[in-house]
Amino acid sequence: MPTLLLSPNDQMWVNKVIDIFNSHEPVVLPTETVYGLAAPVSSDVAVARIYEIKERPTFNPLIMHVKEEWDLSQWAEIGDVEKKLISLFWPGPLSLLLKKKGVSDLVTAGSKKVVLRAPAHPVFREVLDAWGAPLVAPSANSSTKLSATTAAGVLADLGEKIVAIVDGGTCEWGVESTIVEVVGDKVSILREGAISKEDLEKHGFSLSVSTKTESTPGSQLKHYTPSVPLYFFENEADWASSSSKSSLYLKVLSSDSSLSFEGRNIETLSQSNNYKEAASKLFEFLRTAQAQYTEIRVLKTQDVSLGRAINDRLLRASQR
Ligand code: TXA
Ligand code: MG
């Protein structure tokens, strides 16, 4: 069956999504970060389909998406610092790792903790309202591959494996939500994402030095892998050292390098030096580039604000 393409302007689009959930299949929905492959937490069959479609290892848990006004205490223990984070950043791209209460082991892959997030995207929120209960939604891409920030990007990767997709245009942020855990009175960033360290500090949260391991959320080193080699350079001279006509030389901001590349393919994610613009273009840019070049050579940008999440994705895209 070809994938059903829905637009938020179609009549009855929400009803169609709900019908598909009732038939125990996931639906691809836009969020403000990346597209998500959404399914009702209450349907073990639909949740299992997510793992099958993404070819995701079953030990990798799923984020539970909720509305901020719901009674969250039915699913997790929420302390004072978490409440403050929720009141400041929800709805929005901040996910919280919490001690779980009554959430199925299929969602959390057997862990005693659950990640909750209240997305800001109006399409996702309308579906949450209509369904009236939590939805799990990993990024809508094959496991270890690039995330998708347009409907076309999702279709290029998952194609007819998905029953339906709601096209919400290009995602605003382009990198996934930041995942944090509160430890004592400190906030630990487990996955860099759309909400930066600076955003948290600005509101007076003290950050603890995160002790990330490969089992920390979003920390598998091999992730976001393009189909051609991606090399990630900290040093400008190394970045520019080869001179292949079939290579792409990519920088994040225009100001990251002023080297000129006569006769070579050079691209910049944001000419106006805007990290948000760069992040929102990142994944679809790499998806297009992997079809056009034999290798992608990327220069690291500064580890500030969203630049940190961009560097994190690029470092992992370079692992083979
Ligand atoms: O922005 C986002 O967060 C997107 C949109 C679709 O909401 N979702 C997303 O989900 O990025 P996913 O599954 O691609 O990445 C979630 C990360 C995974 O690395 C997973 O291992 C981790 O969160 N995670 C989820 N639940 C967890 C749990 N209970 N314990 C530890 N890690 C968890
Ligand atoms: Mg993902």
Short mmCIF file of C-alpha atoms and ligand atoms in Angstrom, two decimals:
data_model
loop_
_atom_site.label_atom_id
_atom_site.label_comp_id
_atom_site.label_asym_id
_atom_site.label_seq_id
_atom_site.Cartn_x
_atom_site.Cartn_y
_atom_site.Cartn_z
CA MET A 1 0.00 0.00 0.00
CA PRO A 2 1.36 3.46 -0.85
CA THR A 3 1.87 5.75 2.12
CA LEU A 4 -1.14 7.96 2.86
CA LEU A 5 -0.04 11.60 2.71
CA LEU A 6 -2.09 13.84 4.98
CA SER A 7 -2.01 17.60 5.30
CA PRO A 8 -3.17 19.50 8.38
CA ASN A 9 -5.36 21.42 5.90
CA ASP A 10 -7.27 18.24 4.88
CA GLN A 11 -10.65 17.73 6.38
CA MET A 12 -10.76 14.92 8.92
CA TRP A 13 -6.97 14.43 8.95
CA VAL A 14 -6.99 13.91 12.71
CA ASN A 15 -9.76 11.33 12.45
CA LYS A 16 -7.72 9.42 9.88
CA VAL A 17 -4.71 9.40 12.21
CA ILE A 18 -6.88 8.12 15.08
CA ASP A 19 -8.35 5.37 12.85
CA ILE A 20 -4.84 4.19 12.00
CA PHE A 21 -3.86 4.15 15.69
CA ASN A 22 -6.99 2.09 16.35
CA SER A 23 -5.77 -0.39 13.75
CA HIS A 24 -2.48 -0.62 15.72
CA GLU A 25 -0.20 1.07 13.22
CA PRO A 26 2.11 4.05 13.87
CA VAL A 27 1.77 7.35 11.97
CA VAL A 28 4.57 9.80 11.14
CA LEU A 29 3.90 13.23 12.67
CA PRO A 30 5.90 16.46 12.60
CA THR A 31 7.33 17.84 15.82
CA GLU A 32 9.17 21.12 16.33
CA THR A 33 12.48 19.17 16.39
CA VAL A 34 12.37 16.33 13.84
CA TYR A 35 9.62 14.08 12.43
CA GLY A 36 8.48 11.34 14.82
CA LEU A 37 7.08 7.85 14.24
CA ALA A 38 4.18 8.03 16.67
CA ALA A 39 2.11 5.27 18.23
CA PRO A 40 -0.19 4.94 21.24
CA VAL A 41 1.61 3.83 24.39
CA SER A 42 -1.43 1.65 25.06
CA SER A 43 -0.95 -0.46 21.90
CA ASP A 44 1.84 -3.00 22.35
CA VAL A 45 1.27 -4.03 18.73
CA ALA A 46 1.77 -0.50 17.37
CA VAL A 47 4.80 0.07 19.63
CA ALA A 48 6.32 -3.20 18.42
CA ARG A 49 5.74 -2.02 14.83
CA ILE A 50 7.89 1.05 15.57
CA TYR A 51 10.83 -1.18 16.44
CA GLU A 52 10.20 -3.24 13.31
CA ILE A 53 9.89 -0.25 10.94
CA LYS A 54 12.98 1.51 12.31
CA GLU A 55 14.90 -1.77 12.67
CA ARG A 56 15.63 -0.45 16.13
CA PRO A 57 17.17 -2.76 18.72
CA THR A 58 14.52 -3.57 21.34
CA PHE A 59 16.86 -2.51 24.16
CA ASN A 60 16.58 1.13 22.99
CA PRO A 61 13.65 2.82 24.82
CA LEU A 62 11.13 5.33 23.44
CA ILE A 63 10.22 8.87 24.52
CA MET A 64 6.65 9.24 25.78
CA HIS A 65 4.95 12.37 24.39
CA VAL A 66 2.32 14.06 26.56
CA LYS A 67 0.47 17.34 27.01
CA GLU A 68 1.95 19.49 29.77
CA GLU A 69 -1.43 19.97 31.43
CA TRP A 70 -2.03 16.23 31.92
CA ASP A 71 -1.51 14.64 35.34
CA LEU A 72 2.06 13.45 34.83
CA SER A 73 2.25 11.81 38.25
CA GLN A 74 0.45 8.78 36.83
CA TRP A 75 3.53 7.93 34.77
CA ALA A 76 6.53 9.32 36.64
CA GLU A 77 7.85 10.85 39.85
CA ILE A 78 8.22 14.59 39.34
CA GLY A 79 10.30 16.61 41.83
CA ASP A 80 10.47 20.36 42.35
CA VAL A 81 13.35 21.00 39.96
CA GLU A 82 11.58 18.97 37.25
CA LYS A 83 8.40 20.99 37.88
CA LYS A 84 10.35 24.18 37.37
CA LEU A 85 11.87 22.86 34.11
CA ILE A 86 8.41 21.87 32.92
CA SER A 87 6.91 25.25 33.72
CA LEU A 88 9.71 27.04 31.87
CA PHE A 89 10.31 24.83 28.85
CA TRP A 90 7.09 22.92 28.10
CA PRO A 91 5.67 22.66 25.59
CA GLY A 92 9.00 22.56 23.79
CA PRO A 93 12.11 20.58 22.94
CA LEU A 94 13.17 19.50 26.44
CA SER A 95 12.79 15.84 27.46
CA LEU A 96 13.05 14.65 31.07
CA LEU A 97 14.38 11.30 32.24
CA LEU A 98 12.30 10.38 35.32
CA LYS A 99 11.62 7.44 37.63
CA LYS A 100 8.68 5.70 36.02
CA LYS A 101 5.38 4.66 37.52
CA GLY A 102 3.20 2.23 35.58
CA VAL A 103 4.68 2.61 32.08
CA SER A 104 5.08 -0.59 30.09
CA ASP A 105 8.50 -2.22 29.77
CA LEU A 106 8.05 -2.23 26.00
CA VAL A 107 8.20 1.59 26.02
CA THR A 108 11.14 1.85 28.41
CA ALA A 109 12.92 -1.29 27.17
CA GLY A 110 12.80 -2.72 30.66
CA SER A 111 14.27 0.37 32.36
CA LYS A 112 12.81 1.73 35.60
CA LYS A 113 13.04 5.22 34.11
CA VAL A 114 10.96 6.89 31.43
CA VAL A 115 11.59 9.93 29.25
CA LEU A 116 8.67 12.40 29.01
CA ARG A 117 8.36 15.26 26.54
CA ALA A 118 5.56 17.71 25.69
CA PRO A 119 6.02 18.67 22.03
CA ALA A 120 5.16 22.20 20.89
CA HIS A 121 4.17 21.40 17.30
CA PRO A 122 0.46 22.18 16.75
CA VAL A 123 -0.08 19.06 14.60
CA PHE A 124 1.35 16.74 17.24
CA ARG A 125 -0.59 18.52 19.96
CA GLU A 126 -3.85 18.20 18.05
CA VAL A 127 -3.29 14.47 17.75
CA LEU A 128 -2.51 14.20 21.49
CA ASP A 129 -5.74 16.07 22.24
CA ALA A 130 -7.77 13.83 19.95
CA TRP A 131 -6.22 10.60 21.22
CA GLY A 132 -6.31 11.81 24.84
CA ALA A 133 -3.39 9.64 26.01
CA PRO A 134 0.39 9.47 25.59
CA LEU A 135 2.10 8.61 22.31
CA VAL A 136 5.61 7.28 21.94
CA ALA A 137 7.58 8.81 19.09
CA PRO A 138 11.17 8.09 18.19
CA SER A 139 12.65 10.05 15.32
CA ALA A 140 11.16 8.83 12.01
CA ASN A 141 14.27 7.30 10.47
CA SER A 142 15.91 3.89 10.16
CA SER A 143 17.97 3.05 13.21
CA THR A 144 21.50 4.62 13.07
CA LYS A 145 20.60 6.71 9.98
CA LEU A 146 19.94 10.45 9.57
CA SER A 147 16.89 11.93 11.30
CA ALA A 148 14.34 13.59 9.03
CA THR A 149 13.09 17.17 9.15
CA THR A 150 10.78 17.09 6.10
CA ALA A 151 8.08 14.65 4.97
CA ALA A 152 10.13 13.96 1.82
CA GLY A 153 13.12 13.05 3.99
CA VAL A 154 11.01 10.55 5.95
CA LEU A 155 9.66 8.99 2.76
CA ALA A 156 13.15 8.73 1.21
CA ASP A 157 14.23 6.65 4.20
CA LEU A 158 11.19 4.67 5.37
CA GLY A 159 9.02 4.77 2.22
CA GLU A 160 6.13 2.35 2.12
CA LYS A 161 7.00 0.84 5.47
CA ILE A 162 4.85 3.64 6.88
CA VAL A 163 1.08 3.68 6.56
CA ALA A 164 0.62 7.46 6.81
CA ILE A 165 2.45 10.73 7.30
CA VAL A 166 1.14 14.15 8.22
CA ASP A 167 3.14 16.77 6.33
CA GLY A 168 3.83 19.73 8.60
CA GLY A 169 6.55 21.27 6.42
CA THR A 170 10.12 21.69 7.62
CA CYS A 171 10.71 21.20 11.35
CA GLU A 172 11.61 24.38 13.20
CA TRP A 173 14.68 23.19 15.16
CA GLY A 174 16.17 20.41 13.05
CA VAL A 175 17.91 18.69 15.95
CA GLU A 176 16.16 16.52 18.51
CA SER A 177 15.03 17.56 21.97
CA THR A 178 17.59 17.96 24.72
CA ILE A 179 17.31 15.11 27.24
CA VAL A 180 18.06 15.99 30.86
CA GLU A 181 17.95 14.24 34.21
CA VAL A 182 17.76 16.01 37.55
CA VAL A 183 20.28 14.61 40.01
CA GLY A 184 19.95 16.20 43.47
CA ASP A 185 19.37 19.86 42.67
CA LYS A 186 21.49 19.79 39.52
CA VAL A 187 20.52 19.26 35.91
CA SER A 188 22.52 16.81 33.86
CA ILE A 189 22.37 17.00 30.05
CA LEU A 190 22.22 13.45 28.69
CA ARG A 191 21.67 14.37 25.04
CA GLU A 192 22.55 17.76 23.57
CA GLY A 193 19.63 19.17 21.62
CA ALA A 194 17.48 22.15 20.79
CA ILE A 195 17.57 23.61 24.31
CA SER A 196 21.17 24.58 24.99
CA LYS A 197 23.23 24.55 28.16
CA GLU A 198 23.12 28.36 28.01
CA ASP A 199 19.29 28.30 27.89
CA LEU A 200 19.24 26.25 31.10
CA GLU A 201 21.88 28.37 32.84
CA LYS A 202 20.04 31.56 31.94
CA HIS A 203 17.17 30.38 34.13
CA GLY A 204 19.48 29.71 37.06
CA PHE A 205 19.74 25.91 36.81
CA SER A 206 23.09 24.54 37.88
CA LEU A 207 24.38 21.91 35.54
CA SER A 208 26.26 18.87 36.68
CA VAL A 209 29.07 17.49 34.63
CA SER A 210 27.38 14.70 32.75
CA THR A 211 28.93 11.27 32.96
CA LYS A 212 27.74 10.06 29.57
CA THR A 213 28.28 6.47 28.60
CA GLU A 214 27.19 4.69 25.44
CA SER A 215 24.04 3.60 27.32
CA THR A 216 23.04 7.20 28.13
CA PRO A 217 20.04 8.42 26.07
CA GLY A 218 21.03 9.32 22.53
CA SER A 219 24.66 8.47 23.16
CA GLN A 220 25.27 5.53 20.87
CA LEU A 221 28.32 6.71 19.05
CA LYS A 222 27.33 5.23 15.68
CA HIS A 223 24.24 7.21 14.78
CA TYR A 224 23.05 9.60 12.07
CA THR A 225 25.24 7.75 9.57
CA PRO A 226 25.11 9.03 5.96
CA SER A 227 25.56 6.55 3.11
CA VAL A 228 28.94 8.04 2.11
CA PRO A 229 31.85 8.64 4.53
CA LEU A 230 31.57 11.82 6.59
CA TYR A 231 34.80 13.19 8.04
CA PHE A 232 34.63 15.65 10.91
CA PHE A 233 37.58 18.02 11.37
CA GLU A 234 38.47 20.19 14.35
CA ASN A 235 41.27 21.81 12.44
CA GLU A 236 40.73 24.04 9.41
CA ALA A 237 43.99 23.05 7.67
CA ASP A 238 43.19 19.32 7.93
CA TRP A 239 39.66 19.98 6.69
CA ALA A 240 41.00 21.69 3.58
CA SER A 241 43.93 19.32 3.05
CA SER A 242 42.52 17.05 0.34
CA SER A 243 41.43 18.33 -3.04
CA SER A 244 38.97 15.88 -4.48
CA LYS A 245 36.45 17.25 -6.97
CA SER A 246 33.83 14.78 -5.73
CA SER A 247 34.16 15.83 -2.07
CA LEU A 248 31.88 18.25 -0.34
CA TYR A 249 33.47 20.75 2.04
CA LEU A 250 30.83 21.76 4.53
CA LYS A 251 30.96 24.40 7.21
CA VAL A 252 28.23 25.20 9.68
CA LEU A 253 28.53 28.98 9.85
CA SER A 254 30.06 31.28 7.30
CA SER A 255 32.33 32.69 10.03
CA ASP A 256 33.77 29.21 10.84
CA SER A 257 36.36 29.60 8.06
CA SER A 258 37.38 32.20 5.54
CA LEU A 259 39.44 29.83 3.37
CA SER A 260 38.57 30.00 -0.29
CA PHE A 261 38.21 26.80 -2.28
CA GLU A 262 38.88 27.38 -5.94
CA GLY A 263 37.19 24.67 -8.01
CA ARG A 264 35.97 22.67 -5.04
CA ASN A 265 32.46 22.15 -3.70
CA ILE A 266 31.98 24.21 -0.59
CA GLU A 267 28.69 24.75 1.20
CA THR A 268 27.64 26.60 4.32
CA LEU A 269 24.62 25.73 6.46
CA SER A 270 24.07 29.33 7.56
CA GLN A 271 25.50 32.23 5.59
CA SER A 272 24.09 34.62 8.17
CA ASN A 273 25.89 32.83 11.04
CA ASN A 274 22.67 31.70 12.68
CA TYR A 275 22.88 28.37 14.54
CA LYS A 276 19.14 27.85 14.44
CA GLU A 277 19.12 28.12 10.66
CA ALA A 278 22.12 25.78 10.45
CA ALA A 279 20.48 23.16 12.69
CA SER A 280 17.20 23.26 10.81
CA LYS A 281 19.01 22.51 7.53
CA LEU A 282 21.48 19.93 8.86
CA PHE A 283 19.81 16.54 8.31
CA GLU A 284 18.15 17.25 4.95
CA PHE A 285 21.37 18.82 3.74
CA LEU A 286 23.30 15.64 4.58
CA ARG A 287 20.58 13.48 3.01
CA THR A 288 20.93 15.37 -0.30
CA ALA A 289 24.73 15.53 -0.10
CA GLN A 290 25.08 11.76 0.39
CA ALA A 291 23.51 11.26 -3.05
CA GLN A 292 25.77 13.79 -4.77
CA TYR A 293 29.28 13.44 -3.36
CA THR A 294 31.66 10.60 -2.60
CA GLU A 295 32.61 12.04 0.78
CA ILE A 296 31.48 14.83 3.07
CA ARG A 297 34.16 16.79 4.94
CA VAL A 298 32.77 18.93 7.72
CA LEU A 299 34.54 21.55 9.81
CA LYS A 300 33.61 21.63 13.50
CA THR A 301 31.85 24.77 14.65
CA GLN A 302 32.17 26.38 18.07
CA ASP A 303 30.85 24.46 21.06
CA VAL A 304 28.39 27.21 22.03
CA SER A 305 24.58 27.15 22.21
CA LEU A 306 23.07 25.05 19.39
CA GLY A 307 26.55 24.61 17.92
CA ARG A 308 27.10 21.97 20.62
CA ALA A 309 24.15 19.84 19.43
CA ILE A 310 25.26 20.27 15.80
CA ASN A 311 28.82 19.14 16.63
CA ASP A 312 27.41 16.19 18.58
CA ARG A 313 25.36 15.00 15.56
CA LEU A 314 28.29 15.50 13.18
CA LEU A 315 30.75 13.65 15.41
CA ARG A 316 28.39 10.70 15.53
CA ALA A 317 27.68 10.90 11.79
CA SER A 318 31.44 10.46 11.29
CA GLN A 319 31.61 7.08 13.12
CA ARG A 320 31.65 4.10 10.82
O1 TXA B 1 13.02 15.56 19.59
C1 TXA B 1 12.87 14.40 19.92
O2 TXA B 1 13.13 14.01 21.09
C2 TXA B 1 12.34 13.40 18.87
C3 TXA B 1 10.92 13.83 18.49
C4 TXA B 1 10.31 12.88 17.48
O3 TXA B 1 10.14 13.93 19.65
N1 TXA B 1 12.39 12.06 19.35
C5 TXA B 1 13.57 11.37 19.49
O4 TXA B 1 13.42 10.05 19.86
O5 TXA B 1 14.65 11.87 19.28
P1 TXA B 1 14.57 8.97 19.62
O6 TXA B 1 13.96 7.68 20.02
O7 TXA B 1 15.07 9.07 18.25
O8 TXA B 1 15.67 9.36 20.66
C6 TXA B 1 15.37 9.24 22.03
C7 TXA B 1 16.59 8.88 22.82
C8 TXA B 1 17.14 7.51 22.44
O9 TXA B 1 18.55 7.63 22.36
C9 TXA B 1 16.76 6.63 23.61
O10 TXA B 1 17.77 5.69 23.90
C10 TXA B 1 16.63 7.62 24.75
O11 TXA B 1 16.17 8.80 24.19
N2 TXA B 1 15.65 7.18 25.76
C11 TXA B 1 14.31 7.16 25.64
N3 TXA B 1 13.73 6.66 26.76
C12 TXA B 1 14.74 6.35 27.62
C13 TXA B 1 14.81 5.77 28.91
N4 TXA B 1 13.74 5.40 29.58
N5 TXA B 1 16.03 5.60 29.48
C14 TXA B 1 17.15 5.96 28.80
N6 TXA B 1 17.15 6.48 27.56
C15 TXA B 1 15.97 6.70 26.97
MG MG B 2 16.56 9.13 16.84
#
